[in-house]
XYZ file of C-alpha atoms in Angstrom:
636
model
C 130.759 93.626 64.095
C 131.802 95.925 66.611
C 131.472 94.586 69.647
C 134.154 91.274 68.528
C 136.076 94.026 66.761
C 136.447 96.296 70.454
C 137.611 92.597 71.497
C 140.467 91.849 69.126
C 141.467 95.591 70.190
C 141.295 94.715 73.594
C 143.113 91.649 73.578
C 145.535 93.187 71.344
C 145.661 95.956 74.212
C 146.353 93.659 76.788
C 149.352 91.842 75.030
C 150.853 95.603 74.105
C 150.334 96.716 77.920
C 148.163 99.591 79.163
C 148.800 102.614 77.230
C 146.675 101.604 74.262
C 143.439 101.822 76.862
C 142.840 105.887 76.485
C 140.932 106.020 73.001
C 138.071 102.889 74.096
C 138.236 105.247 77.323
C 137.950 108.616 75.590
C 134.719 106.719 73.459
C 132.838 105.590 76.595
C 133.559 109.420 78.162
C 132.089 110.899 75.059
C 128.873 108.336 75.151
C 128.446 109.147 78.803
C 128.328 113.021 77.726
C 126.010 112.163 74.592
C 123.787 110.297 77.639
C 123.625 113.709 79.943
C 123.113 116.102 76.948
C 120.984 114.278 74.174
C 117.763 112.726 73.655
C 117.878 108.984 72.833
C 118.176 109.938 69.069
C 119.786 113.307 69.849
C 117.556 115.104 70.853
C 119.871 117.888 72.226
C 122.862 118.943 72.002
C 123.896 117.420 68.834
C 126.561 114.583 68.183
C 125.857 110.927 68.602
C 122.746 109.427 70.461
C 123.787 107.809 74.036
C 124.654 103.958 73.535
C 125.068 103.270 77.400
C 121.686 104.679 78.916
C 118.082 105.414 78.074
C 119.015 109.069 78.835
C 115.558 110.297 78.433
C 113.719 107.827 80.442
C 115.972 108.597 83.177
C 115.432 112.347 83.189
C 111.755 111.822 82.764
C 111.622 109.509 85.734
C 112.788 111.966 87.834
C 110.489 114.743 87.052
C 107.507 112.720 87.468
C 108.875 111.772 90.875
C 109.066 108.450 93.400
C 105.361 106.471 92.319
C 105.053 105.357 96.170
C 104.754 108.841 97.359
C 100.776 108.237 97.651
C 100.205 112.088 97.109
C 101.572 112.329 93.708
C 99.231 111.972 90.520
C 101.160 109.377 89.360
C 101.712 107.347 92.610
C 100.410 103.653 92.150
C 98.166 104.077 95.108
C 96.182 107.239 92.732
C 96.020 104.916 89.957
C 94.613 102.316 92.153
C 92.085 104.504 93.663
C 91.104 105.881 89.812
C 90.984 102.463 88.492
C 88.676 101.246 91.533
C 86.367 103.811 90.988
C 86.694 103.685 87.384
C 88.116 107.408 86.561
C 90.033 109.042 84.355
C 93.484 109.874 84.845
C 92.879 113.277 84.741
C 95.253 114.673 87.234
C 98.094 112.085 85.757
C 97.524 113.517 82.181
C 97.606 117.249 83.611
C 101.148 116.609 84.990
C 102.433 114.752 82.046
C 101.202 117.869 79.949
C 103.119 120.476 82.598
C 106.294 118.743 81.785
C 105.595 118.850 78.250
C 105.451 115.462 77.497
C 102.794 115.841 74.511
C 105.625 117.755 72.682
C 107.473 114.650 71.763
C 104.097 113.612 70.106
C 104.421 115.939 67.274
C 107.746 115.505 65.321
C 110.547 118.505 65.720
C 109.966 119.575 61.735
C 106.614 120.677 62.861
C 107.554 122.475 66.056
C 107.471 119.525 68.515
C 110.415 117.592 70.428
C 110.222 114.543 68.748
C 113.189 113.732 66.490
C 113.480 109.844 66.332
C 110.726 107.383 67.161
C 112.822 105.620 69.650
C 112.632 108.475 71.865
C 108.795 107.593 72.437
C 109.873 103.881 73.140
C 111.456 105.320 76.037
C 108.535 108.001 77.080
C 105.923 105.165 76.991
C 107.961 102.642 78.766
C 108.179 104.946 81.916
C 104.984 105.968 81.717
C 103.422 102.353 81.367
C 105.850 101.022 84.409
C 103.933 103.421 86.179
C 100.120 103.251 85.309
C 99.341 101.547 82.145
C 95.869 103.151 82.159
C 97.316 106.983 81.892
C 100.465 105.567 79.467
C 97.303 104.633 76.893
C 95.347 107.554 77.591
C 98.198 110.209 77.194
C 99.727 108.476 74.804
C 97.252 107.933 72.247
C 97.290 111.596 70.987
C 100.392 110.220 69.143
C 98.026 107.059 67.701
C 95.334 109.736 66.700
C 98.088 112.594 65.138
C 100.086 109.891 63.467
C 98.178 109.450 60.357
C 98.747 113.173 59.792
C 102.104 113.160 60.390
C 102.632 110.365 57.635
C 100.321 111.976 55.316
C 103.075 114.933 55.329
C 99.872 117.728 54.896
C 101.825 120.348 56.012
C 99.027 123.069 56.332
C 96.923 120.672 58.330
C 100.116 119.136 60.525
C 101.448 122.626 61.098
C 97.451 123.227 62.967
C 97.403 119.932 64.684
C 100.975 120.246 65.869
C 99.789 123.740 67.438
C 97.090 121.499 69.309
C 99.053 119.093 70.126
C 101.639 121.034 71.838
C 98.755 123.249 73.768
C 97.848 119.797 74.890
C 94.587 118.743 72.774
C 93.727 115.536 72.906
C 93.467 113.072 69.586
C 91.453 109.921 68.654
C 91.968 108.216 66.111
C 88.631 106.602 64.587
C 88.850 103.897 62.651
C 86.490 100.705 64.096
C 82.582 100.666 64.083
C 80.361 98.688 66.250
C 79.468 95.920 63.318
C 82.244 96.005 61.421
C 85.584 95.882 64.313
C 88.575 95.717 61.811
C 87.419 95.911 58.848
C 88.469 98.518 57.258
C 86.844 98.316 54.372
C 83.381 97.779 55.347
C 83.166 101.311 57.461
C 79.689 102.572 57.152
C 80.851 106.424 58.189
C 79.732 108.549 55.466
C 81.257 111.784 53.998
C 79.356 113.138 51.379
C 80.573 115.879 49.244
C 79.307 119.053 50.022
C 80.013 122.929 47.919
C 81.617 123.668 51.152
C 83.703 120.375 51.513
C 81.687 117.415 53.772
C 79.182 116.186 55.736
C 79.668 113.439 57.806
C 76.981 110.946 58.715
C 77.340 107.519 61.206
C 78.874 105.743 64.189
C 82.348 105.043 65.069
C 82.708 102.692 68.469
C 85.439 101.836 70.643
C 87.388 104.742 70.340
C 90.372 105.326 72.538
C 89.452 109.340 73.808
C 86.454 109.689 71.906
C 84.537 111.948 74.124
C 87.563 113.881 76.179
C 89.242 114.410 72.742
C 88.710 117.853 71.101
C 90.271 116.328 67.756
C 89.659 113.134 65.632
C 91.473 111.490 63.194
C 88.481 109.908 61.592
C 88.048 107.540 58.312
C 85.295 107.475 56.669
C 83.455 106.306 52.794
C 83.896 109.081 50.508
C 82.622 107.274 47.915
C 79.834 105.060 47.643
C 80.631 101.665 46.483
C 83.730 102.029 48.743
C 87.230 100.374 48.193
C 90.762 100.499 48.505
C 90.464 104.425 47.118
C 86.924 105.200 48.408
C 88.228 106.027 51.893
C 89.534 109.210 53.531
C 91.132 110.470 56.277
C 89.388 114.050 57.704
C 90.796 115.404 60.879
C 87.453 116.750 62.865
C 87.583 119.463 65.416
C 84.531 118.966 66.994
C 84.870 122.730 68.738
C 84.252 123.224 65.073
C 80.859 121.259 65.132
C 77.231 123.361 64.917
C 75.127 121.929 67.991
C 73.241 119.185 67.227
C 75.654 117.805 64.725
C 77.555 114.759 67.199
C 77.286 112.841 70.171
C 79.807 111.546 72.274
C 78.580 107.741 72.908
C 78.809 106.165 76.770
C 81.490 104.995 78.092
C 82.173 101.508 77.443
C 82.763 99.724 81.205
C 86.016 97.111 80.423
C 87.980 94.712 82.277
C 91.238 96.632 82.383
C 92.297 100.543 82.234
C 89.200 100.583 83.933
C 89.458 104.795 83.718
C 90.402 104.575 80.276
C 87.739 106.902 77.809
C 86.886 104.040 75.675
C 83.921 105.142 74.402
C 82.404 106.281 70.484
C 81.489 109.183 68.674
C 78.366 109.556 66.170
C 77.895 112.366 63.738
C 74.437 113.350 61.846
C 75.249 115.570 58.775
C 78.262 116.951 60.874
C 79.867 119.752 57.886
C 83.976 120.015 57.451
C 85.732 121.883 54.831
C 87.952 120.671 52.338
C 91.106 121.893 54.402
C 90.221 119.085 56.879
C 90.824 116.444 53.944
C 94.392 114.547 55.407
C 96.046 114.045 52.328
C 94.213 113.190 49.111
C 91.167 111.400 48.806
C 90.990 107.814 48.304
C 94.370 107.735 50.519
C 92.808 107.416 53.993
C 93.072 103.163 53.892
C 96.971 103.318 52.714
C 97.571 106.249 55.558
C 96.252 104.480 58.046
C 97.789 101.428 57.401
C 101.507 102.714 56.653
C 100.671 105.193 59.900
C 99.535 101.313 62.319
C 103.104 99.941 61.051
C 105.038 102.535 63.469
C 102.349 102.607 65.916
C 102.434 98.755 66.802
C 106.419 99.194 66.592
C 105.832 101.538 69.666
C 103.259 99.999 71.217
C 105.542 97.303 72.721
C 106.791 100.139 75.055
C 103.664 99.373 77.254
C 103.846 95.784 77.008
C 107.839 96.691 78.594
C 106.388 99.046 80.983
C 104.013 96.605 82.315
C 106.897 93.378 82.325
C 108.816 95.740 84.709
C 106.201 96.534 86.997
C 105.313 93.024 87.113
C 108.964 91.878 87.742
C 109.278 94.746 90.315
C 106.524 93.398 92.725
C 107.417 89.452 92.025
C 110.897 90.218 93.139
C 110.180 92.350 95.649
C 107.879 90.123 97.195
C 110.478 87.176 96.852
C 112.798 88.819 98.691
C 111.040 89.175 101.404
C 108.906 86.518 102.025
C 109.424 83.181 104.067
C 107.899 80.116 103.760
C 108.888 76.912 105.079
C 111.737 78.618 106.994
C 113.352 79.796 103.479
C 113.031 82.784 102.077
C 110.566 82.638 98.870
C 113.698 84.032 96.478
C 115.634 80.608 98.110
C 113.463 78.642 96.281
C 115.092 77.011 93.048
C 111.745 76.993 91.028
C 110.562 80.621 91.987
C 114.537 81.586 91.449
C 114.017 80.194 87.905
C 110.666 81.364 86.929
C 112.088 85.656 87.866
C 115.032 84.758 85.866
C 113.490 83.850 82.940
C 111.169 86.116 82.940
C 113.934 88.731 83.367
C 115.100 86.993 80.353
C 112.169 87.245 77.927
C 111.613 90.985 79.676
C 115.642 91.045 77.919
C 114.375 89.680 74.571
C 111.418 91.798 74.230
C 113.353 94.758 74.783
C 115.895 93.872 72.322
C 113.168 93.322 69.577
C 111.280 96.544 70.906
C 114.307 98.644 70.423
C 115.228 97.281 67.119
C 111.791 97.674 65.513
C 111.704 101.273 66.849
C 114.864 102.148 65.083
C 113.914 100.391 61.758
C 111.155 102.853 61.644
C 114.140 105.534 60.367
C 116.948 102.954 58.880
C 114.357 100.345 57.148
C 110.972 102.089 56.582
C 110.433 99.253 53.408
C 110.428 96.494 56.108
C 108.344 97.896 58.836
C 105.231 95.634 57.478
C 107.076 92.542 58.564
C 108.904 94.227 61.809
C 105.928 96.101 63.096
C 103.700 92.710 62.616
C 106.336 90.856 64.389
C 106.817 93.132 67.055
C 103.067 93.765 67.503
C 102.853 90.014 67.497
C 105.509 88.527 69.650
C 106.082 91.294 72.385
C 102.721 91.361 73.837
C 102.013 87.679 74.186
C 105.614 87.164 75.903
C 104.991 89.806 78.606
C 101.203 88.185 78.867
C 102.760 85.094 79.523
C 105.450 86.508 81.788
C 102.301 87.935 84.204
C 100.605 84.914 84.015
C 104.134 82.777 85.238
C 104.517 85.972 87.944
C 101.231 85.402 89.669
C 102.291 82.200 90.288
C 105.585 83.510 92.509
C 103.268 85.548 93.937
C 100.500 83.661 94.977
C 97.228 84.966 96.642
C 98.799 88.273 96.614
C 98.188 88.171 92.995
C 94.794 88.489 93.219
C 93.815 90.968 95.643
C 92.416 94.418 95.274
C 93.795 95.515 98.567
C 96.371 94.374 101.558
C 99.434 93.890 99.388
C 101.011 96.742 97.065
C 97.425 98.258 96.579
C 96.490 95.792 94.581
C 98.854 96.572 91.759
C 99.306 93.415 90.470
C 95.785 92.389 89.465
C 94.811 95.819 87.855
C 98.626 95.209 85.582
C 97.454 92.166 84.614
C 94.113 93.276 84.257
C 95.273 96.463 82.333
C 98.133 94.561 79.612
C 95.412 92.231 77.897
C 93.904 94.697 76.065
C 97.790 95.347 74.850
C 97.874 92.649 72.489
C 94.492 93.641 70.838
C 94.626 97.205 70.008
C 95.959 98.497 66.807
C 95.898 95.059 65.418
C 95.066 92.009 67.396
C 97.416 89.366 67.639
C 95.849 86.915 64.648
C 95.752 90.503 62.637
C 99.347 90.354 62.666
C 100.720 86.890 62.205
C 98.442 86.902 59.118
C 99.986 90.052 57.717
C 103.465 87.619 58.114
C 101.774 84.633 56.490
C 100.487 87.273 53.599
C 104.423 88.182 53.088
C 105.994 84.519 53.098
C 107.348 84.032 49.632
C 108.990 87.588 49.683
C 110.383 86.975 52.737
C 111.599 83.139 51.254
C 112.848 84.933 48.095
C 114.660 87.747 50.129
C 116.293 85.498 52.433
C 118.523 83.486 49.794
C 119.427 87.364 47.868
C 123.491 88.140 49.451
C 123.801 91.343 51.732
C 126.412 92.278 53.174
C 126.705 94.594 56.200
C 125.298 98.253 55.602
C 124.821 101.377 56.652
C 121.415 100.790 57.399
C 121.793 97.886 59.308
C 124.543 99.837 61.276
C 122.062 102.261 62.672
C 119.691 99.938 62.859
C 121.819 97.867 65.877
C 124.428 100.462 66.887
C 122.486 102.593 69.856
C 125.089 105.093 69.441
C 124.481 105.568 65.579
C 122.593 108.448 64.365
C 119.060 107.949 62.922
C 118.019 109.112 59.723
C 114.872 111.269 59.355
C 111.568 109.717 58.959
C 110.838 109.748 55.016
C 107.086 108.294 55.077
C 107.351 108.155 51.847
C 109.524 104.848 52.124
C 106.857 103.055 53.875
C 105.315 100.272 52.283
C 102.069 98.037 52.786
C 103.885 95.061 51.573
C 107.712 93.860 51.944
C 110.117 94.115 48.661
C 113.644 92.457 49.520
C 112.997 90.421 52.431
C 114.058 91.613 56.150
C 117.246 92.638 56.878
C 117.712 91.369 60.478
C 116.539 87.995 59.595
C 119.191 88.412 56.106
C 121.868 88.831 59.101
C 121.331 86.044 61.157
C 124.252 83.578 58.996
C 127.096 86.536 59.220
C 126.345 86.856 63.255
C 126.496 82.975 63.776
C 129.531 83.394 61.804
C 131.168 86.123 63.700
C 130.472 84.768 67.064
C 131.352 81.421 66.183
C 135.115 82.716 65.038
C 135.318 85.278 67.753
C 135.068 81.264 70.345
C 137.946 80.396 69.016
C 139.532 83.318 70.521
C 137.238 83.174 74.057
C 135.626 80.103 75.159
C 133.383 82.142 77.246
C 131.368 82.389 73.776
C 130.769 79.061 72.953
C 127.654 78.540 73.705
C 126.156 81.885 72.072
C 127.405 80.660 69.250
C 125.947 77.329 69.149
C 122.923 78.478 69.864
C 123.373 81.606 67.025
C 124.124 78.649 64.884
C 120.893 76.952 65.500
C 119.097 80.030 64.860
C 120.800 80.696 61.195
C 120.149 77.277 60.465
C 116.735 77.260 61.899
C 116.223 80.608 59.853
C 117.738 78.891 57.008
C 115.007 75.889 57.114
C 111.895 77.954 58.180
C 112.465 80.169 55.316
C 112.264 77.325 52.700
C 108.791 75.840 54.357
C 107.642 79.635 54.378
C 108.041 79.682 50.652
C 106.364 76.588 49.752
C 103.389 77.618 52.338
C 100.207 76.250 50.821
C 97.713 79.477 49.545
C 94.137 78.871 50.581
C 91.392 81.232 48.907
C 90.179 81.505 52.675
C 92.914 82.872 54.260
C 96.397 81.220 55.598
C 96.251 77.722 56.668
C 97.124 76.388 60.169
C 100.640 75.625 59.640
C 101.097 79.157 58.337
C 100.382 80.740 61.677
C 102.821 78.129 62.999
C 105.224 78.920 60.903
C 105.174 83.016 61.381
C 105.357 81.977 65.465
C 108.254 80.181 64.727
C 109.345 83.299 62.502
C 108.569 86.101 64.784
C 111.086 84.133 67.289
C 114.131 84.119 64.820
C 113.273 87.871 64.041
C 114.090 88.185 67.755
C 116.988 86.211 68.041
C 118.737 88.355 65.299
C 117.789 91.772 66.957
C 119.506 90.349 69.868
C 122.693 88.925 68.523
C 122.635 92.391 66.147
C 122.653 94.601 69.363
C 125.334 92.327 71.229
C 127.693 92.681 68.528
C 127.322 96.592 67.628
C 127.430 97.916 70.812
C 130.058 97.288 73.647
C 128.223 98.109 76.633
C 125.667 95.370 75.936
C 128.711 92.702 75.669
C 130.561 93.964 79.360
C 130.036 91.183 81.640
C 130.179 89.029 79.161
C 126.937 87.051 76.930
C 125.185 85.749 79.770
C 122.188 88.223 79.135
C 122.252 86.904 75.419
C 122.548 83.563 76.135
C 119.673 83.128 78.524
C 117.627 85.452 75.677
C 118.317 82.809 72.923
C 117.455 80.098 75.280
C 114.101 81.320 75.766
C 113.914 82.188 72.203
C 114.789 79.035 71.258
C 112.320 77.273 73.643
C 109.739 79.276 72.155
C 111.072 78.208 68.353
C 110.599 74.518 69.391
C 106.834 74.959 70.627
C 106.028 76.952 67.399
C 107.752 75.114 65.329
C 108.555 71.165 66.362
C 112.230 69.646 65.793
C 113.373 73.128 63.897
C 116.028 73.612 66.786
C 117.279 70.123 66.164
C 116.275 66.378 66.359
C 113.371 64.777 68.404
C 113.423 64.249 71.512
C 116.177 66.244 72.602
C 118.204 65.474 76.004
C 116.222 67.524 78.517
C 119.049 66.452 81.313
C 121.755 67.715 79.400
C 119.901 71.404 78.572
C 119.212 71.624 82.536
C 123.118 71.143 82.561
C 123.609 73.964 80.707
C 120.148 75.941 81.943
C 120.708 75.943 85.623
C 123.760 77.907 85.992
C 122.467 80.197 83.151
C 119.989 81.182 84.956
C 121.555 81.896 88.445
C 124.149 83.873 86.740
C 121.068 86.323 84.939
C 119.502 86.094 88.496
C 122.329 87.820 89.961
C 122.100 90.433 87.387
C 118.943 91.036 87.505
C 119.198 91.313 91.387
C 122.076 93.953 91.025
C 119.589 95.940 88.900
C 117.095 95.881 91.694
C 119.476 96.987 94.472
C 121.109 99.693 92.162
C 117.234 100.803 92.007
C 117.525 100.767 88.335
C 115.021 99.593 85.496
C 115.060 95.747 84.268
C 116.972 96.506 80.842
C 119.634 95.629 78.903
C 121.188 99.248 79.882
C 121.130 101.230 83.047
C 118.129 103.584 84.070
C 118.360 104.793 87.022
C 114.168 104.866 88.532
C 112.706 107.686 90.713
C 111.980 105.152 93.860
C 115.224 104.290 94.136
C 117.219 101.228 95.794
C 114.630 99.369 97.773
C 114.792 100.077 101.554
């Protein structure tokens, strides 16, 4: 582990004197270059991806400028005025493609920018701190491209990326009006014609549907249907003879109010065979290897939206009085930002994790993207719902406080957790993978390569080989497999610093939490209906260990996550653990545990992570586990 083996150097350092210090010196000078030169995965310049910053987010923030300068397209008083009268982010999405942000949506072997999914983690992220409504509708020209991408057609990706980068919108259309989900009960028809297709029926709901020039669309290509009677055909509707589509209304919705969610029918609409994605019969497989990355990304607007959130709540603490105290005085409103800075932490740490695994464990990303999809939403949901109460009345209105950014971020995240998969989607896809996850869990593996790069920010990623993606889990997960050997390591780096201790108790609880879940998982009962109850339970209780080993796997492998010691960790596993215990009663020890004696422990926790967090705000930086510095800067 590299982060305890940085400590036995330093403590050997500090018993030999100071002239051992230059090479840890000489490594952090050479990330700090790798931060002003590359791209999160190395974009530029070569070498080793920055372990110490999100180097892109930071230069993108400042191009798209300070978001309370009202004038600017992506000022939150535009994207309040837009969403009150319902509009399209037109003028964001103009700006975003100026600075050539729809480059990093078409991968760098095609001509694009993008050369490791984590740099999109990033992208996202600042967009969605900004306006979630523009983050989803730039963004999903990535969700609509994707399947193409994966389907590695290189005469139709090499067209598409040409759009792409010209700034041509994509859809991606998959759900139908009757049929939501369900994949396999699509009534979109693409009959064989001498000349390739023609294309007959409804798809609803669709994400850019009618602003889109290009869709990713899947439809029956043979009649009685079936795992290989789908296909994927990428439509240009320029393409189209008149008469041949329809772009359906607008569909008014409770969040990302200007958001063109909206449908598309077709009525004999002709394509040629060189708009086939792939083979046919494929389209089902594409699109569901293609929704593993894109719910690994998706979290980045779930972060996005916990930062904004945190932002205002703490802002608004700060400055607020009320019964001649100031609102941040207040020991239950201090606790209620600090844990939410917390499980802002652990989502972050999952979110980065599952991004990477997209390159180092492609064979996993069923279980990682389902977790991900899964956990990361319904945290920051939670975290908004726990923030209106710090902010009160303020919460709630439209106008008066912050332009009413608040209830249009609230308004704007639920629709997070349903999109490419709703929440129940995903913990079933866990509950469908149990026994290989049981079987995996007990199989010895030691430290790798691949689970190097997957933790160590400052490791290079492997290309994207779609080919390694799989619908189903073979070996078990890795992070979960390293769960005993971090417990372990932490645990005998205490001995040597008691400022440990309780990271590693709580690491041990985890392993042997893991340990026990795992066993239950593998004797779940199998109903011909579907999981039972106590299956969803137990992939809750799951998804929450999954977390707690990203975290302890990112502490460990990189050094600037451990400087000022494990307070950020420990008030991660905390909540992690807190969230164990609801999903999964007495698995984080016997029942009823002391509460006094965790509020012991909690309180001073928790005013330590306060003052962290409060550094970050002063610095003007993002809420993260690493610094970012934001374009509004320190608050005035």
């Amino acid at each position: 582990m590299r982060v305890l083996r940085e400590q036995a150097a330093a403590r050997e350092t500090k018993r030999a004197g100071p002239t051992k210090r230059a090479g840890g010196a000489g490594g952090a000078g050479r990330a700090a270059e790798a931060g002003r030169t590359g791209g999160s995965a190395g974009a530029e310049g070569g070498g080793r991806p920055a372990a110490d910053r999100w180097p892109l987010a930071e230069r993108l923030e400042g191009r798209l400028g300070d978001p309370t300068d009202e004038a600017g397209p992506l000022s939150y008083a535009t994207a309040a005025r837009e969403d009150a009268a319902e509009e399209f982010p037109a003028a964001a999405c103009a700006a975003l493609d100026r600075l050539g942000v729809q480059h990093y949506y078409v991968p760098a072997q095609y001509g694009g920018a993008l050369t490791g999914l984590p740099q999109l983690l990033e992208i996202v992220r600042t967009l969605a701190r900004r306006d979630l409504t523009t983050a989803v509708g730039h963004g999903k020209t990535f969700l609509g491209a994707v399947c193409i991408w994966v389907a590695e057609d290189r005469a139709g990706a090499d067209r598409l990326a040409e759009l792409v980068r010209a700034g041509e919108p994509v859809s991606l259309g998959l759900t139908e009006r009757t049929h939501g989900s369900d994949l396999m009960a699509g009534e979109v028809v693409a009959e064989h014609a001498p000349d390739g297709y023609r294309i007959t029926g409804e798809k609803w709901l669709i994400n850019n549907a009618t602003r889109g020039r290009l869709l990713c669309l899947l439809a029956r290509t043979r009649a009685e249907g079936g795992p290989r009677g789908f296909s994927l055909l990428l439509v240009d509707k320029d393409e189209l003879p008149a008469g041949t589509y329809r772009t359906l209304p607008k569909v008014r919705t409770l969040g990302i109010r200007g958001a063109d969610i909206s449908g598309i029918a077709f009525d004999q609409a002709p394509v040629g065979h060189d708009c086939l994605v792939g083979q046919e019969g494929e389209g089902p497989e594409t699109v569901l290897k293609s929704l593993q990355i894109t719910r690994s990304l998706c979290t980045a607007l779930s972060l996005g939206a916990a930062d904004h959130g945190l932002r205002l709540a703490y802002g608004f603490a700060a400055g607020r009085e009320l019964y001649g105290r100031r609102l941040l005085d207040l020991p239950m409103a201090r606790r209620t930002l600090a844990e939410s800075y917390a499980d802002l932490l652990a989502a972050e740490a999952l979110s980065t994790v599952a991004a990477r695994s997209i390159h180092t464990l492609p064979g996993e990303l069923s279980v990682t993207s389902a977790v991900a999809k899964y956990l990361v939403p319904t945290v920051v949901d939670a975290l908004l719902g726990r923030l209106r109460g710090v902010l009160g009345a303020r919460s709630f209105l439209s106008d008066h406080h912050a332009h009413g950014r608040f209830q249009k971020l609230e308004r704007d995240h639920r629709i997070v957790g349903i999109f490419d998969g709703n929440t129940m989607v995903n913990l079933y896809a866990l509950t469908a993978q149990f026994r290989t996850l049981a079987r995996g869990s007990v199989l010895p593996r030691p430290e790798g390569p691949e689970q190097r790069a997957t933790f160590g920010l400052g490791e290079p990623l492997p290309d994207l080989r779609p080919e390694r993606l799989s619908l189903l889990v073979r070996h078990g997960s890795t992070p979960t497999a390293a769960l005993p050997a971090s417990a372990a390591a932490l645990e005998k780096a205490a001995t040597h610093d008691d400022g440990l201790a309780l990271a590693a108790r709580q690491a041990r609880t985890f392993s042997a939490a893991s340990r026990e879940l795992h066993a239950r998982m593998g004797a779940a009962r199998l109903l011909p209906g579907g999981a039972p109850v106590e299956s969803f339970d137990l992939a809750r209780g799951y998804s929450a260990c999954f977390a707690a080993a990203c975290a302890l796997g990112l502490w460990l492998h990189n050094p600037p996550l451990a400087r000022g010691g494990p307070v950020w960790l420990e008030a991660v596993l905390d909540r992690l653990l807190s969230r164990l215990e609801d999903a999964v009663p007495g698995s984080t020890g016997p029942l009823p545990q002391p509460l006094g004696a965790q509020e012991e422990v909690r309180e001073p926790l928790y005013e330590r992570l306060l003052e962290r967090m409060a550094e970050q705000y002063a610095a003007g930086e993002l809420f993260s586990l690493l610094p970012c510095r934001i374009a509004e800067g320190p608050p005035c």
